[in-house]
């Protein structure tokens, strides 16, 4: 299902919001202008009234004698006090009116900002939901495709056995490889669900890391040979007993070797090695190196993310293997990373904690 084209609708909303803000601003400016104009007219009228009153009073002064001059002065003082009181009352009322206006505007602006934030959050949530649904649809399509491929291989091999059972061993090996591929994919899907629900459990014990490497290499020798790729484990002088869940460590190593096989061309080479590392040598670093095509720098940053390969045109997998490997390693706890250059191959590294005092000398020593 193709996603709807939301950008035009978002653009219309933004234009509408901008128009509304401009309209509110213009209304506020007009209200301020009208209020100030009314106050100017009121002040003019008040001054004119006072001027007329003063003129009338001055005319009356000419007609009064000295005895009346004192009374007139007292009247002038009372008038001055009354006018001062009136001016202060008007000023106070205007200040209260201005404060109420500003408070109302602040409330309106805060409400407008809140509405804008809510709208922005709604739009982002809508975009995330659409992206999730799109990824989910693509993911289901990819899983169906990747399960169908090995199932078709099993079906074809079984049909060939029924029609011409001469190459029984080769066909049985093909069936076994396809079945293992399907089981691996199903296991990946189940592991992702367990991790999402926080139900992933590890059975931690002490294991010889060299034996884990040896077993993983042996299990994937057939897959490497079928592609004409050399797969080997580099001998170590000193091996360590790591503290890990053996099946999960095997799963991580198998994922890394399996990826290396996918991206290494015929006549290429894959080497698995390990060494002591970390503070005071208390970790074992396992490395899987290949002579494949390498990884572009911009993809190295996202290669361990879930479904990282979904939008890749050259997709060989559903993008769960490295994500699961990362989660498994970090649960032990350990670290996982990659070093790669285009055209020069890649090397994936991960670490596991080393049991204190569990170093043994190699058989040659």
CSV table of C-alpha atoms in Angstrom, one decimal:
chain,number,residue,atom,x,y,z
A,1,UNK,CA,0.0,0.0,0.0
A,2,UNK,CA,1.5,3.3,-1.0
A,3,UNK,CA,1.5,6.0,1.7
A,4,UNK,CA,-0.7,9.0,1.3
A,5,UNK,CA,0.9,12.2,0.3
A,6,UNK,CA,0.6,14.2,3.5
A,7,UNK,CA,3.1,17.1,2.7
A,8,UNK,CA,0.5,19.2,0.8
A,9,UNK,CA,-2.0,18.8,3.6
A,10,UNK,CA,0.7,19.8,6.1
A,11,UNK,CA,1.7,22.8,3.9
A,12,UNK,CA,-2.0,23.9,3.9
A,13,UNK,CA,-2.1,23.6,7.7
A,14,UNK,CA,1.0,25.7,8.1
A,15,UNK,CA,-0.4,28.4,5.7
A,16,UNK,CA,-3.7,28.4,7.6
A,17,UNK,CA,-1.9,28.7,10.9
A,18,UNK,CA,0.3,31.6,9.6
A,19,UNK,CA,-2.8,33.4,8.2
A,20,UNK,CA,-4.6,33.0,11.6
A,21,UNK,CA,-1.5,34.4,13.4
A,22,UNK,CA,-1.4,37.4,11.0
A,23,UNK,CA,-5.1,38.0,11.5
A,24,UNK,CA,-4.8,37.9,15.3
A,25,UNK,CA,-1.8,40.3,15.2
A,26,UNK,CA,-3.7,42.7,12.9
A,27,UNK,CA,-6.8,42.6,15.2
A,28,UNK,CA,-4.6,43.4,18.2
A,29,UNK,CA,-2.9,46.3,16.5
A,30,UNK,CA,-6.3,47.7,15.4
A,31,UNK,CA,-7.7,47.3,18.9
A,32,UNK,CA,-4.7,49.2,20.4
A,33,UNK,CA,-5.1,51.9,17.7
A,34,UNK,CA,-8.8,52.4,18.4
A,35,UNK,CA,-8.3,52.4,22.2
A,36,UNK,CA,-5.5,55.0,22.0
A,37,UNK,CA,-7.6,57.2,19.6
A,38,UNK,CA,-10.5,57.1,22.1
A,39,UNK,CA,-8.2,58.1,24.9
A,40,UNK,CA,-6.8,61.0,22.9
A,41,UNK,CA,-10.3,62.3,22.1
A,42,UNK,CA,-11.3,61.9,25.8
A,43,UNK,CA,-8.2,63.9,26.9
A,44,UNK,CA,-9.0,66.6,24.4
A,45,UNK,CA,-12.6,66.9,25.6
A,46,UNK,CA,-11.4,67.0,29.2
A,47,UNK,CA,-8.8,69.7,28.5
A,48,UNK,CA,-11.3,71.7,26.5
A,49,UNK,CA,-13.9,71.5,29.4
A,50,UNK,CA,-11.3,72.6,31.9
A,51,UNK,CA,-10.1,75.4,29.6
A,52,UNK,CA,-13.7,76.7,29.3
A,53,UNK,CA,-14.2,76.4,33.1
A,54,UNK,CA,-11.0,78.3,33.8
A,55,UNK,CA,-12.0,81.1,31.3
A,56,UNK,CA,-15.4,81.4,33.0
A,57,UNK,CA,-13.8,81.5,36.4
A,58,UNK,CA,-11.3,84.2,35.3
A,59,UNK,CA,-14.2,86.4,34.0
A,60,UNK,CA,-15.9,86.0,37.4
A,61,UNK,CA,-12.8,87.1,39.3
A,62,UNK,CA,-12.9,90.5,37.6
A,63,UNK,CA,-16.3,91.1,39.1
A,64,UNK,CA,-15.6,90.1,42.7
A,65,UNK,CA,-14.0,92.3,45.3
A,66,UNK,CA,-11.2,91.6,47.7
A,67,UNK,CA,-13.5,89.7,50.1
A,68,UNK,CA,-14.5,87.4,47.4
A,69,UNK,CA,-10.9,86.9,46.2
A,70,UNK,CA,-10.1,84.7,49.1
A,71,UNK,CA,-13.2,82.6,48.6
A,72,UNK,CA,-12.3,82.3,44.9
A,73,UNK,CA,-8.7,81.1,45.8
A,74,UNK,CA,-10.2,78.5,48.1
A,75,UNK,CA,-12.5,77.3,45.3
A,76,UNK,CA,-9.5,77.2,42.9
A,77,UNK,CA,-7.6,75.0,45.4
A,78,UNK,CA,-10.6,72.6,45.7
A,79,UNK,CA,-10.9,72.5,42.0
A,80,UNK,CA,-7.2,71.7,41.6
A,81,UNK,CA,-7.5,68.9,44.1
A,82,UNK,CA,-10.6,67.5,42.4
A,83,UNK,CA,-8.9,67.6,39.0
A,84,UNK,CA,-5.8,65.9,40.4
A,85,UNK,CA,-7.9,63.2,42.0
A,86,UNK,CA,-9.9,62.8,38.8
A,87,UNK,CA,-6.7,62.5,36.7
A,88,UNK,CA,-5.3,59.9,39.1
A,89,UNK,CA,-8.5,57.9,39.0
A,90,UNK,CA,-8.5,58.0,35.1
A,91,UNK,CA,-4.8,57.0,35.1
A,92,UNK,CA,-5.5,54.1,37.5
A,93,UNK,CA,-8.4,52.9,35.5
A,94,UNK,CA,-6.4,53.0,32.2
A,95,UNK,CA,-3.6,51.0,33.9
A,96,UNK,CA,-6.0,48.4,35.1
A,97,UNK,CA,-7.6,48.2,31.6
A,98,UNK,CA,-4.2,47.9,30.0
A,99,UNK,CA,-3.2,45.1,32.5
A,100,UNK,CA,-6.4,43.2,31.8
A,101,UNK,CA,-5.9,43.6,28.1
A,102,UNK,CA,-2.3,42.3,28.3
A,103,UNK,CA,-3.4,39.4,30.5
A,104,UNK,CA,-6.1,38.4,28.1
A,105,UNK,CA,-3.6,38.6,25.2
A,106,UNK,CA,-1.0,36.5,27.1
A,107,UNK,CA,-3.7,33.9,27.8
A,108,UNK,CA,-4.8,33.9,24.2
A,109,UNK,CA,-1.2,33.6,23.0
A,110,UNK,CA,-0.4,30.8,25.4
A,111,UNK,CA,-3.6,29.0,24.3
A,112,UNK,CA,-2.5,29.5,20.6
A,113,UNK,CA,1.0,28.1,21.4
A,114,UNK,CA,-0.5,25.1,23.2
A,115,UNK,CA,-2.8,24.5,20.2
A,116,UNK,CA,0.1,24.8,17.8
A,117,UNK,CA,2.2,22.3,19.9
A,118,UNK,CA,-0.7,19.9,20.1
A,119,UNK,CA,-1.1,20.1,16.3
A,120,UNK,CA,2.6,19.6,15.8
A,121,UNK,CA,2.6,16.5,18.1
A,122,UNK,CA,-0.4,15.1,16.3
A,123,UNK,CA,1.2,15.6,12.9
A,124,UNK,CA,4.5,13.9,14.2
A,125,UNK,CA,2.5,11.1,15.7
A,126,UNK,CA,0.6,10.6,12.5
A,127,UNK,CA,3.8,10.5,10.5
A,128,UNK,CA,5.3,7.9,12.9
A,129,UNK,CA,2.2,5.8,12.7
A,130,UNK,CA,2.3,5.8,8.9
A,131,UNK,CA,6.0,5.0,8.9
A,132,UNK,CA,5.4,2.1,11.3
A,133,UNK,CA,2.6,0.8,9.3
A,134,UNK,CA,4.6,1.0,6.1
A,135,UNK,CA,7.6,-0.7,7.7
A,136,UNK,CA,5.3,-3.4,9.1
A,137,UNK,CA,3.7,-4.1,5.7
A,138,UNK,CA,7.2,-4.2,4.0
A,139,UNK,CA,8.5,-6.4,6.8
A,140,UNK,CA,5.6,-8.9,6.4
A,141,UNK,CA,6.2,-9.0,2.7
A,142,UNK,CA,9.9,-9.6,3.1
A,143,UNK,CA,9.4,-12.3,5.8
A,144,UNK,CA,6.9,-14.1,3.5
A,145,UNK,CA,9.4,-13.9,0.6
A,146,UNK,CA,12.4,-15.1,2.7
A,147,UNK,CA,10.4,-18.0,4.1
A,148,UNK,CA,9.1,-18.9,0.7
A,149,UNK,CA,12.6,-19.2,-0.9
A,150,UNK,CA,14.0,-22.0,1.4
A,151,UNK,CA,10.6,-23.7,1.4
A,152,UNK,CA,10.6,-23.8,-2.4
A,153,UNK,CA,14.1,-25.3,-2.3
A,154,UNK,CA,12.9,-28.0,0.0
A,155,UNK,CA,10.0,-28.8,-2.2
A,156,UNK,CA,12.1,-28.9,-5.3
A,157,UNK,CA,14.7,-31.1,-3.7
A,158,UNK,CA,12.1,-33.5,-2.4
A,159,UNK,CA,10.5,-33.7,-5.8
A,160,UNK,CA,13.9,-34.5,-7.4
A,161,UNK,CA,14.4,-37.3,-4.8
A,162,UNK,CA,11.0,-38.8,-5.8
A,163,UNK,CA,11.8,-38.6,-9.6
A,164,UNK,CA,15.6,-39.4,-9.6
A,165,UNK,CA,17.0,-40.5,-6.3
A,166,UNK,CA,20.6,-40.8,-7.5
A,167,UNK,CA,22.1,-37.7,-5.8
A,168,UNK,CA,20.4,-38.4,-2.4
A,169,UNK,CA,23.3,-37.0,-0.3
A,170,UNK,CA,23.5,-33.7,-2.2
A,171,UNK,CA,19.7,-33.2,-2.2
A,172,UNK,CA,19.5,-34.1,1.5
A,173,UNK,CA,22.2,-31.5,2.2
A,174,UNK,CA,20.2,-28.9,0.2
A,175,UNK,CA,17.1,-29.7,2.2
A,176,UNK,CA,19.0,-29.5,5.5
A,177,UNK,CA,20.5,-26.1,4.6
A,178,UNK,CA,17.1,-24.7,3.6
A,179,UNK,CA,15.5,-26.1,6.8
A,180,UNK,CA,18.2,-24.5,8.9
A,181,UNK,CA,17.7,-21.2,7.1
A,182,UNK,CA,14.0,-21.2,7.8
A,183,UNK,CA,14.5,-22.2,11.4
A,184,UNK,CA,17.0,-19.4,11.8
A,185,UNK,CA,14.6,-16.8,10.4
A,186,UNK,CA,11.8,-18.1,12.7
A,187,UNK,CA,14.2,-18.0,15.7
A,188,UNK,CA,15.1,-14.4,14.8
A,189,UNK,CA,11.5,-13.3,14.7
A,190,UNK,CA,10.8,-15.0,18.1
A,191,UNK,CA,13.9,-13.4,19.7
A,192,UNK,CA,12.8,-9.9,18.5
A,193,UNK,CA,9.4,-10.5,20.1
A,194,UNK,CA,11.0,-11.7,23.4
A,195,UNK,CA,13.3,-8.7,23.5
A,196,UNK,CA,10.4,-6.3,22.8
A,197,UNK,CA,8.5,-7.9,25.8
A,198,UNK,CA,11.6,-8.0,28.0
A,199,UNK,CA,11.3,-11.8,28.3
A,200,UNK,CA,14.8,-12.7,26.9
A,201,UNK,CA,16.6,-14.9,29.4
A,202,UNK,CA,20.3,-15.9,29.4
A,203,UNK,CA,21.7,-19.1,30.9
A,204,UNK,CA,25.1,-17.9,32.0
A,205,UNK,CA,27.9,-20.5,32.4
A,206,UNK,CA,31.7,-20.7,31.7
A,207,UNK,CA,32.6,-21.9,28.2
A,208,UNK,CA,35.8,-22.2,26.2
A,209,UNK,CA,35.5,-19.5,23.5
A,210,UNK,CA,37.8,-21.5,21.2
A,211,UNK,CA,35.3,-24.4,21.2
A,212,UNK,CA,32.4,-22.0,20.4
A,213,UNK,CA,34.3,-20.6,17.4
A,214,UNK,CA,35.3,-24.1,16.2
A,215,UNK,CA,31.7,-25.3,16.4
A,216,UNK,CA,30.3,-22.3,14.6
A,217,UNK,CA,32.9,-22.6,11.8
A,218,UNK,CA,32.1,-26.3,11.4
A,219,UNK,CA,28.4,-25.7,11.1
A,220,UNK,CA,28.8,-23.1,8.4
A,221,UNK,CA,31.5,-24.8,6.4
A,222,UNK,CA,28.9,-26.2,4.0
A,223,UNK,CA,27.2,-22.9,3.3
A,224,UNK,CA,30.6,-21.3,2.7
A,225,UNK,CA,31.8,-24.1,0.4
A,226,UNK,CA,28.6,-23.9,-1.7
A,227,UNK,CA,29.5,-20.3,-2.5
A,228,UNK,CA,33.2,-21.1,-3.1
A,229,UNK,CA,34.3,-19.1,0.0
A,230,UNK,CA,37.0,-20.3,2.3
A,231,UNK,CA,36.0,-20.2,6.0
A,232,UNK,CA,38.6,-20.9,8.7
A,233,UNK,CA,39.3,-20.3,12.4
A,234,UNK,CA,42.7,-18.7,13.1
A,235,UNK,CA,44.6,-20.7,15.7
A,236,UNK,CA,45.2,-19.0,19.1
A,237,UNK,CA,48.1,-19.5,21.4
A,238,UNK,CA,46.1,-18.6,24.5
A,239,UNK,CA,42.4,-19.3,24.8
A,240,UNK,CA,40.0,-18.1,27.4
A,241,UNK,CA,36.9,-19.3,29.3
A,242,UNK,CA,34.2,-16.7,28.8
A,243,UNK,CA,31.1,-16.2,31.0
A,244,UNK,CA,28.2,-16.4,28.6
A,245,UNK,CA,25.0,-18.2,27.4
A,246,UNK,CA,26.6,-20.7,24.9
A,247,UNK,CA,23.6,-20.9,22.6
A,248,UNK,CA,23.3,-17.1,22.4
A,249,UNK,CA,27.1,-16.7,21.8
A,250,UNK,CA,26.8,-19.3,19.0
A,251,UNK,CA,23.8,-17.4,17.6
A,252,UNK,CA,25.7,-14.1,17.5
A,253,UNK,CA,28.8,-15.7,15.9
A,254,UNK,CA,26.6,-17.7,13.4
A,255,UNK,CA,24.8,-14.5,12.4
A,256,UNK,CA,28.1,-12.7,11.8
A,257,UNK,CA,29.6,-15.6,9.8
A,258,UNK,CA,26.4,-16.0,7.8
A,259,UNK,CA,26.4,-12.3,6.9
A,260,UNK,CA,30.0,-12.6,5.8
A,261,UNK,CA,29.2,-15.5,3.6
A,262,UNK,CA,26.3,-13.6,2.0
A,263,UNK,CA,28.5,-10.6,1.1
A,264,UNK,CA,31.8,-12.4,0.2
A,265,UNK,CA,32.2,-13.3,-3.5
A,266,UNK,CA,33.5,-16.7,-4.7
A,267,UNK,CA,37.2,-17.4,-4.0
A,268,UNK,CA,36.9,-15.0,-1.0
A,269,UNK,CA,38.0,-15.7,2.5
A,270,UNK,CA,36.4,-15.5,6.0
A,271,UNK,CA,38.5,-15.7,9.1
A,272,UNK,CA,37.3,-16.0,12.7
A,273,UNK,CA,39.7,-15.1,15.5
A,274,UNK,CA,39.8,-14.0,19.1
A,275,UNK,CA,42.1,-12.3,21.5
A,276,UNK,CA,42.2,-11.0,25.1
A,277,UNK,CA,41.3,-7.3,25.4
A,278,UNK,CA,39.7,-4.8,27.7
A,279,UNK,CA,40.9,-3.4,31.0
A,280,UNK,CA,43.6,-5.8,32.4
A,281,UNK,CA,42.7,-8.3,29.7
A,282,UNK,CA,39.4,-9.2,31.3
A,283,UNK,CA,37.5,-9.6,28.0
A,284,UNK,CA,37.7,-11.8,25.0
A,285,UNK,CA,37.3,-10.1,21.6
A,286,UNK,CA,35.9,-12.3,18.9
A,287,UNK,CA,36.4,-11.0,15.3
A,288,UNK,CA,34.9,-12.2,11.9
A,289,UNK,CA,36.8,-10.8,9.0
A,290,UNK,CA,35.9,-11.1,5.3
A,291,UNK,CA,37.2,-10.1,1.9
A,292,UNK,CA,33.8,-8.9,0.7
A,293,UNK,CA,32.6,-5.7,-0.8
A,294,UNK,CA,32.7,-3.7,2.4
A,295,UNK,CA,30.2,-1.3,3.9
A,296,UNK,CA,29.5,2.4,2.9
A,297,UNK,CA,30.4,4.8,5.7
A,298,UNK,CA,26.8,6.2,5.9
A,299,UNK,CA,25.4,2.7,6.5
A,300,UNK,CA,27.8,1.7,9.2
A,301,UNK,CA,25.9,4.1,11.6
A,302,UNK,CA,22.6,2.3,11.1
A,303,UNK,CA,23.7,-1.3,10.3
A,304,UNK,CA,22.8,-2.6,13.8
A,305,UNK,CA,19.3,-1.0,13.8
A,306,UNK,CA,16.2,-3.2,13.4
A,307,UNK,CA,15.1,-3.7,9.8
A,308,UNK,CA,18.1,-1.7,8.6
A,309,UNK,CA,18.0,-3.5,5.3
A,310,UNK,CA,14.3,-3.1,4.5
A,311,UNK,CA,14.8,0.0,2.3
A,312,UNK,CA,18.0,-1.3,0.7
A,313,UNK,CA,17.7,-2.3,-2.9
A,314,UNK,CA,20.4,-4.9,-2.5
A,315,UNK,CA,18.6,-6.7,0.3
A,316,UNK,CA,20.0,-10.1,1.5
A,317,UNK,CA,18.0,-10.7,4.7
A,318,UNK,CA,15.4,-8.9,6.7
A,319,UNK,CA,17.8,-6.8,8.7
A,320,UNK,CA,17.3,-8.6,12.0
A,321,UNK,CA,20.5,-10.6,12.4
A,322,UNK,CA,22.8,-7.7,13.4
A,323,UNK,CA,20.2,-6.1,15.5
A,324,UNK,CA,19.7,-9.4,17.5
A,325,UNK,CA,23.5,-9.9,17.7
A,326,UNK,CA,23.8,-6.4,19.2
A,327,UNK,CA,21.1,-7.0,21.8
A,328,UNK,CA,22.5,-10.4,22.7
A,329,UNK,CA,26.0,-9.1,23.2
A,330,UNK,CA,25.0,-6.1,25.2
A,331,UNK,CA,22.9,-8.4,27.5
A,332,UNK,CA,26.1,-10.3,28.6
A,333,UNK,CA,27.3,-7.5,28.9
A,334,UNK,CA,29.6,-6.8,26.0
A,335,UNK,CA,30.2,-4.5,23.0
A,336,UNK,CA,29.8,-5.1,19.2
A,337,UNK,CA,31.1,-2.9,16.3
A,338,UNK,CA,32.3,-3.1,12.8
A,339,UNK,CA,35.3,-1.8,10.8
A,340,UNK,CA,34.9,-1.6,7.1
A,341,UNK,CA,36.1,0.0,3.9
A,342,UNK,CA,34.4,-0.2,0.5
A,343,UNK,CA,36.2,-2.7,-1.7
A,344,UNK,CA,38.4,-3.9,1.2
A,345,UNK,CA,36.0,-6.1,3.2
A,346,UNK,CA,34.7,-5.9,6.7
A,347,UNK,CA,35.6,-7.0,10.2
A,348,UNK,CA,32.9,-7.4,12.9
A,349,UNK,CA,34.0,-7.5,16.5
A,350,UNK,CA,32.2,-8.4,19.7
A,351,UNK,CA,33.4,-8.9,23.3
A,352,UNK,CA,32.4,-11.3,26.1
A,353,UNK,CA,33.5,-11.1,29.8
A,354,UNK,CA,36.4,-13.4,30.7
A,355,UNK,CA,36.3,-15.5,33.8
A,356,UNK,CA,39.0,-14.4,36.3
A,357,UNK,CA,41.8,-16.9,36.5
A,358,UNK,CA,40.4,-19.1,33.7
A,359,UNK,CA,43.2,-18.7,31.2
A,360,UNK,CA,44.8,-21.9,30.1
A,361,UNK,CA,47.9,-22.4,28.0
A,362,UNK,CA,47.4,-23.8,24.5
A,363,UNK,CA,48.2,-27.5,24.0
A,364,UNK,CA,51.5,-26.7,22.4
A,365,UNK,CA,52.6,-25.2,25.7
